Amino acid sequence: MKSHIRLTPGFYTAAMIGFHRVTLEYARTQTKALYDINFEIKKGEFCFLVGHSGAGKSSLLSLLLKRLEPTSGAIYFGGENLRALRGDRIALHRRKIGVVFQDHRLLKDQTVEDNLLFALRVLGVPKAEWENRVTRVLRLVGLVHKKRSFPEELSVGESQRVAIARAIIGDPPVVLADEPTGNLDLTNAITVLEILKSIHARGATVIVATHSRELVEAYPQRVLVLKAGQLVRDDRSGKYSLS
Ligand SMILES: Nc1ncnc2c1ncn2[C@@H]1O[C@H](COP(=O)(O)OP(=O)(O)OP(=O)(O)O)[C@@H](O)[C@H]1O
Ligand SMILES: [Mg+2]
């Protein structure tokens, strides 16, 4: 079955993110993870990416980060074809994307503040800006008072909020969250979604991969639905309900 969503290639270059006839096969295992994926996301959009386990959500996000190359098709990001990026330009591309994972992946032997400073160093942000940036992102996630705590001294929800702070400390235009609420109860999940929504309200393009029916129902947004590697629905009604 082919995806029903079809647009002409030129269309994608105007979008923040565009997938044009993208397929992905993992070579070693010959697993076809994505088939003929077509969609575009405009600058400043918020959208959920949903689908059962194995549907291809993380694979799609890895393609956007250029951690994987599509087997065929083209992926556009800010008007550029990702296939053409080489060397330093790949690193520059990745700096435009803040990533949040299900497990927070904080450095265990460093405090919250040091985790954030580490990210600023990697991003090459001038030292003069560090203090302001750390305070700003910790305020946004409500954790200024945990600045000197180590990850093991935080709750799971707090750790995830620090991971979000780290993802956005470089002011990336795009934020990808892969099952960011998977380890959280509903109250914490809603807090995390509220933070992601506030990042969106400040102008970022945000994609959230999730299994959570509650979240998708609580936040009426565009929903891209993957099923066994195919994009079977692009729902902008705000009424999509996960089965
Ligand atoms: N590195 C890999 N090598 C081979 N196959 C892989 C690899 N990573 C994922 N796959 C396969 O690709 C398909 C899509 O996996 P993917 O991780 O993208 O799904 P997902 O929607 O993120 O699932 P989940 O909700 O469980 O995280 C699955 O069949 C999976 O087994
Ligand atoms: Mg996944």
GROMACS .gro file of N, CA, C and O in nm, residues 175-240:
model
  264
  175VAL      N    1   1.259   2.111   1.803
  175VAL     CA    2   1.275   2.021   1.918
  175VAL      C    3   1.205   1.888   1.885
  175VAL      O    4   1.088   1.887   1.845
  176LEU      N    5   1.281   1.778   1.900
  176LEU     CA    6   1.224   1.644   1.878
  176LEU      C    7   1.221   1.574   2.013
  176LEU      O    8   1.322   1.570   2.084
  177ALA      N    9   1.107   1.519   2.047
  177ALA     CA   10   1.097   1.447   2.174
  177ALA      C   11   1.048   1.306   2.143
  177ALA      O   12   0.942   1.287   2.084
  178ASP      N   13   1.131   1.207   2.178
  178ASP     CA   14   1.097   1.068   2.148
  178ASP      C   15   1.043   1.002   2.274
  178ASP      O   16   1.120   0.969   2.364
  179GLU      N   17   0.913   0.990   2.281
  179GLU     CA   18   0.846   0.928   2.397
  179GLU      C   19   0.893   0.995   2.528
  179GLU      O   20   0.939   0.927   2.620
  180PRO      N   21   0.881   1.128   2.535
  180PRO     CA   22   0.940   1.199   2.650
  180PRO      C   23   0.865   1.174   2.779
  180PRO      O   24   0.917   1.204   2.887
  181THR      N   25   0.745   1.118   2.769
  181THR     CA   26   0.666   1.098   2.890
  181THR      C   27   0.649   0.950   2.922
  181THR      O   28   0.572   0.912   3.010
  182GLY      N   29   0.725   0.865   2.850
  182GLY     CA   30   0.708   0.720   2.863
  182GLY      C   31   0.730   0.666   3.004
  182GLY      O   32   0.668   0.568   3.042
  183ASN      N   33   0.819   0.732   3.081
  183ASN     CA   34   0.846   0.682   3.216
  183ASN      C   35   0.771   0.761   3.322
  183ASN      O   36   0.802   0.750   3.441
  184LEU      N   37   0.676   0.844   3.281
  184LEU     CA   38   0.614   0.937   3.377
  184LEU      C   39   0.467   0.904   3.401
  184LEU      O   40   0.399   0.851   3.313
  185ASP      N   41   0.418   0.940   3.523
  185ASP     CA   42   0.274   0.928   3.545
  185ASP      C   43   0.206   1.045   3.474
  185ASP      O   44   0.271   1.135   3.422
  186LEU      N   45   0.072   1.042   3.474
  186LEU     CA   46   0.001   1.139   3.391
  186LEU      C   47   0.028   1.284   3.435
  186LEU      O   48   0.045   1.373   3.351
  187THR      N   49   0.036   1.307   3.567
  187THR     CA   50   0.060   1.444   3.615
  187THR      C   51   0.195   1.496   3.564
  187THR      O   52   0.204   1.608   3.511
  188ASN      N   53   0.298   1.413   3.577
  188ASN     CA   54   0.430   1.454   3.528
  188ASN      C   55   0.433   1.465   3.376
  188ASN      O   56   0.500   1.552   3.321
  189ALA      N   57   0.360   1.376   3.310
  189ALA     CA   58   0.354   1.380   3.164
  189ALA      C   59   0.293   1.512   3.118
  189ALA      O   60   0.342   1.576   3.023
  190ILE      N   61   0.190   1.555   3.190
  190ILE     CA   62   0.125   1.681   3.152
  190ILE      C   63   0.219   1.799   3.176
  190ILE      O   64   0.229   1.890   3.094
  191THR      N   65   0.294   1.794   3.286
  191THR     CA   66   0.393   1.901   3.311
  191THR      C   67   0.493   1.909   3.196
  191THR      O   68   0.524   2.017   3.145
  192VAL      N   69   0.543   1.792   3.153
  192VAL     CA   70   0.640   1.788   3.043
  192VAL      C   71   0.578   1.842   2.914
  192VAL      O   72   0.639   1.922   2.842
  193LEU      N   73   0.454   1.802   2.888
  193LEU     CA   74   0.387   1.852   2.767
  193LEU      C   75   0.365   2.002   2.773
  193LEU      O   76   0.381   2.072   2.673
  194GLU      N   77   0.331   2.052   2.892
  194GLU     CA   78   0.313   2.197   2.908
  194GLU      C   79   0.443   2.270   2.876
  194GLU      O   80   0.441   2.377   2.813
  195ILE      N   81   0.554   2.212   2.919
  195ILE     CA   82   0.684   2.277   2.890
  195ILE      C   83   0.710   2.275   2.739
  195ILE      O   84   0.749   2.376   2.681
  196LEU      N   85   0.684   2.160   2.677
  196LEU     CA   86   0.705   2.152   2.532
  196LEU      C   87   0.613   2.249   2.458
  196LEU      O   88   0.652   2.312   2.360
  197LYS      N   89   0.490   2.264   2.510
  197LYS     CA   90   0.398   2.361   2.448
  197LYS      C   91   0.450   2.504   2.464
  197LYS      O   92   0.433   2.587   2.376
  198SER      N   93   0.511   2.532   2.580
  198SER     CA   94   0.560   2.669   2.599
  198SER      C   95   0.680   2.696   2.508
  198SER      O   96   0.698   2.807   2.459
  199ILE      N   97   0.759   2.591   2.481
  199ILE     CA   98   0.871   2.607   2.387
  199ILE      C   99   0.814   2.634   2.247
  199ILE      O  100   0.862   2.719   2.172
  200HIS      N  101   0.708   2.561   2.216
  200HIS     CA  102   0.640   2.584   2.089
  200HIS      C  103   0.585   2.727   2.081
  200HIS      O  104   0.600   2.796   1.979
  201ALA      N  105   0.526   2.773   2.191
  201ALA     CA  106   0.468   2.909   2.193
  201ALA      C  107   0.575   3.016   2.170
  201ALA      O  108   0.547   3.124   2.121
  202ARG      N  109   0.699   2.983   2.203
  202ARG     CA  110   0.810   3.078   2.178
  202ARG      C  111   0.862   3.068   2.036
  202ARG      O  112   0.963   3.130   2.003
  203GLY      N  113   0.800   2.983   1.955
  203GLY     CA  114   0.835   2.983   1.812
  203GLY      C  115   0.902   2.858   1.759
  203GLY      O  116   0.926   2.847   1.640
  204ALA      N  117   0.933   2.761   1.848
  204ALA     CA  118   1.002   2.641   1.799
  204ALA      C  119   0.904   2.548   1.726
  204ALA      O  120   0.784   2.547   1.754
  205THR      N  121   0.960   2.472   1.634
  205THR     CA  122   0.886   2.363   1.569
  205THR      C  123   0.908   2.241   1.657
  205THR      O  124   1.022   2.209   1.690
  206VAL      N  125   0.798   2.176   1.697
  206VAL     CA  126   0.811   2.068   1.796
  206VAL      C  127   0.743   1.940   1.744
  206VAL      O  128   0.629   1.945   1.698
  207ILE      N  129   0.816   1.830   1.750
  207ILE     CA  130   0.758   1.699   1.714
  207ILE      C  131   0.771   1.608   1.836
  207ILE      O  132   0.881   1.590   1.889
  208VAL      N  133   0.659   1.550   1.877
  208VAL     CA  134   0.659   1.463   1.994
  208VAL      C  135   0.612   1.323   1.952
  208VAL      O  136   0.496   1.306   1.912
  209ALA      N  137   0.702   1.225   1.959
  209ALA     CA  138   0.662   1.087   1.932
  209ALA      C  139   0.607   1.029   2.062
  209ALA      O  140   0.670   1.042   2.168
  210THR      N  141   0.491   0.971   2.055
  210THR     CA  142   0.429   0.918   2.178
  210THR      C  143   0.333   0.803   2.150
  210THR      O  144   0.277   0.791   2.043
  211HIS      N  145   0.317   0.720   2.255
  211HIS     CA  146   0.213   0.617   2.255
  211HIS      C  147   0.091   0.666   2.332
  211HIS      O  148  -0.010   0.597   2.336
  212SER      N  149   0.105   0.778   2.402
  212SER     CA  150   0.006   0.812   2.504
  212SER      C  151  -0.124   0.868   2.448
  212SER      O  152  -0.130   0.980   2.397
  213ARG      N  153  -0.229   0.789   2.461
  213ARG     CA  154  -0.360   0.832   2.417
  213ARG      C  155  -0.405   0.956   2.496
  213ARG      O  156  -0.460   1.050   2.441
  214GLU      N  157  -0.376   0.954   2.628
  214GLU     CA  158  -0.420   1.066   2.712
  214GLU      C  159  -0.362   1.197   2.664
  214GLU      O  160  -0.430   1.299   2.657
  215LEU      N  161  -0.233   1.195   2.631
  215LEU     CA  162  -0.169   1.320   2.588
  215LEU      C  163  -0.227   1.369   2.457
  215LEU      O  164  -0.256   1.487   2.442
  216VAL      N  165  -0.242   1.278   2.363
  216VAL     CA  166  -0.292   1.318   2.231
  216VAL      C  167  -0.434   1.373   2.245
  216VAL      O  168  -0.471   1.471   2.179
  217GLU      N  169  -0.512   1.313   2.335
  217GLU     CA  170  -0.648   1.362   2.354
  217GLU      C  171  -0.651   1.494   2.432
  217GLU      O  172  -0.736   1.579   2.410
  218ALA      N  173  -0.554   1.510   2.525
  218ALA     CA  174  -0.554   1.631   2.607
  218ALA      C  175  -0.503   1.753   2.529
  218ALA      O  176  -0.535   1.866   2.563
  219TYR      N  177  -0.421   1.728   2.426
  219TYR     CA  178  -0.364   1.839   2.349
  219TYR      C  179  -0.403   1.826   2.203
  219TYR      O  180  -0.338   1.755   2.127
  220PRO      N  181  -0.512   1.889   2.165
  220PRO     CA  182  -0.557   1.875   2.027
  220PRO      C  183  -0.459   1.942   1.930
  220PRO      O  184  -0.450   2.064   1.925
  221GLN      N  185  -0.381   1.861   1.861
  221GLN     CA  186  -0.277   1.908   1.771
  221GLN      C  187  -0.278   1.822   1.645
  221GLN      O  188  -0.344   1.720   1.641
  222ARG      N  189  -0.199   1.863   1.550
  222ARG     CA  190  -0.180   1.778   1.432
  222ARG      C  191  -0.120   1.644   1.476
  222ARG      O  192  -0.033   1.641   1.563
  223VAL      N  193  -0.169   1.536   1.415
  223VAL     CA  194  -0.118   1.402   1.450
  223VAL      C  195  -0.078   1.329   1.322
  223VAL      O  196  -0.159   1.311   1.231
  224LEU      N  197   0.048   1.287   1.316
  224LEU     CA  198   0.094   1.201   1.207
  224LEU      C  199   0.091   1.058   1.260
  224LEU      O  200   0.147   1.031   1.366
  225VAL      N  201   0.025   0.970   1.187
  225VAL     CA  202   0.007   0.834   1.236
  225VAL      C  203   0.087   0.736   1.151
  225VAL      O  204   0.064   0.723   1.031
  226LEU      N  205   0.182   0.668   1.216
  226LEU     CA  206   0.259   0.564   1.148
  226LEU      C  207   0.201   0.427   1.184
  226LEU      O  208   0.167   0.403   1.300
  227LYS      N  209   0.192   0.343   1.083
  227LYS     CA  210   0.147   0.205   1.108
  227LYS      C  211   0.238   0.114   1.029
  227LYS      O  212   0.243   0.125   0.905
  228ALA      N  213   0.312   0.029   1.100
  228ALA     CA  214   0.405  -0.064   1.034
  228ALA      C  215   0.486   0.003   0.924
  228ALA      O  216   0.498  -0.048   0.812
  229GLY      N  217   0.540   0.121   0.954
  229GLY     CA  218   0.630   0.188   0.861
  229GLY      C  219   0.563   0.275   0.757
  229GLY      O  220   0.630   0.338   0.675
  230GLN      N  221   0.431   0.282   0.760
  230GLN     CA  222   0.363   0.368   0.663
  230GLN      C  223   0.293   0.483   0.734
  230GLN      O  224   0.238   0.464   0.843
  231LEU      N  225   0.294   0.597   0.667
  231LEU     CA  226   0.222   0.712   0.722
  231LEU      C  227   0.077   0.699   0.675
  231LEU      O  228   0.047   0.721   0.558
  232VAL      N  229  -0.009   0.655   0.766
  232VAL     CA  230  -0.146   0.623   0.724
  232VAL      C  231  -0.243   0.738   0.747
  232VAL      O  232  -0.355   0.736   0.698
  233ARG      N  233  -0.201   0.838   0.823
  233ARG     CA  234  -0.292   0.949   0.848
  233ARG      C  235  -0.216   1.075   0.887
  233ARG      O  236  -0.115   1.067   0.956
  234ASP      N  237  -0.266   1.187   0.841
  234ASP     CA  238  -0.211   1.318   0.881
  234ASP      C  239  -0.334   1.398   0.922
  234ASP      O  240  -0.405   1.452   0.839
  235ASP      N  241  -0.360   1.399   1.054
  235ASP     CA  242  -0.488   1.448   1.103
  235ASP      C  243  -0.471   1.587   1.168
  235ASP      O  244  -0.398   1.602   1.265
  236ARG      N  245  -0.538   1.684   1.110
  236ARG     CA  246  -0.529   1.820   1.164
  236ARG      C  247  -0.659   1.861   1.232
  236ARG      O  248  -0.680   1.978   1.262
  237SER      N  249  -0.747   1.766   1.254
  237SER     CA  250  -0.879   1.800   1.308
  237SER      C  251  -0.872   1.836   1.457
  237SER      O  252  -0.962   1.899   1.511
  238GLY      N  253  -0.765   1.791   1.526
  238GLY     CA  254  -0.759   1.812   1.671
  238GLY      C  255  -0.849   1.715   1.746
  238GLY      O  256  -0.868   1.726   1.866
  239LYS      N  257  -0.904   1.618   1.672
  239LYS     CA  258  -0.996   1.523   1.738
  239LYS      C  259  -0.946   1.379   1.725
  239LYS      O  260  -1.021   1.285   1.746
  240TYR      N  261  -0.820   1.363   1.687
  240TYR     CA  262  -0.770   1.227   1.666
  240TYR      C  263  -0.765   1.152   1.798
  240TYR      O  264  -0.724   1.204   1.900
   0.00000   0.00000   0.00000
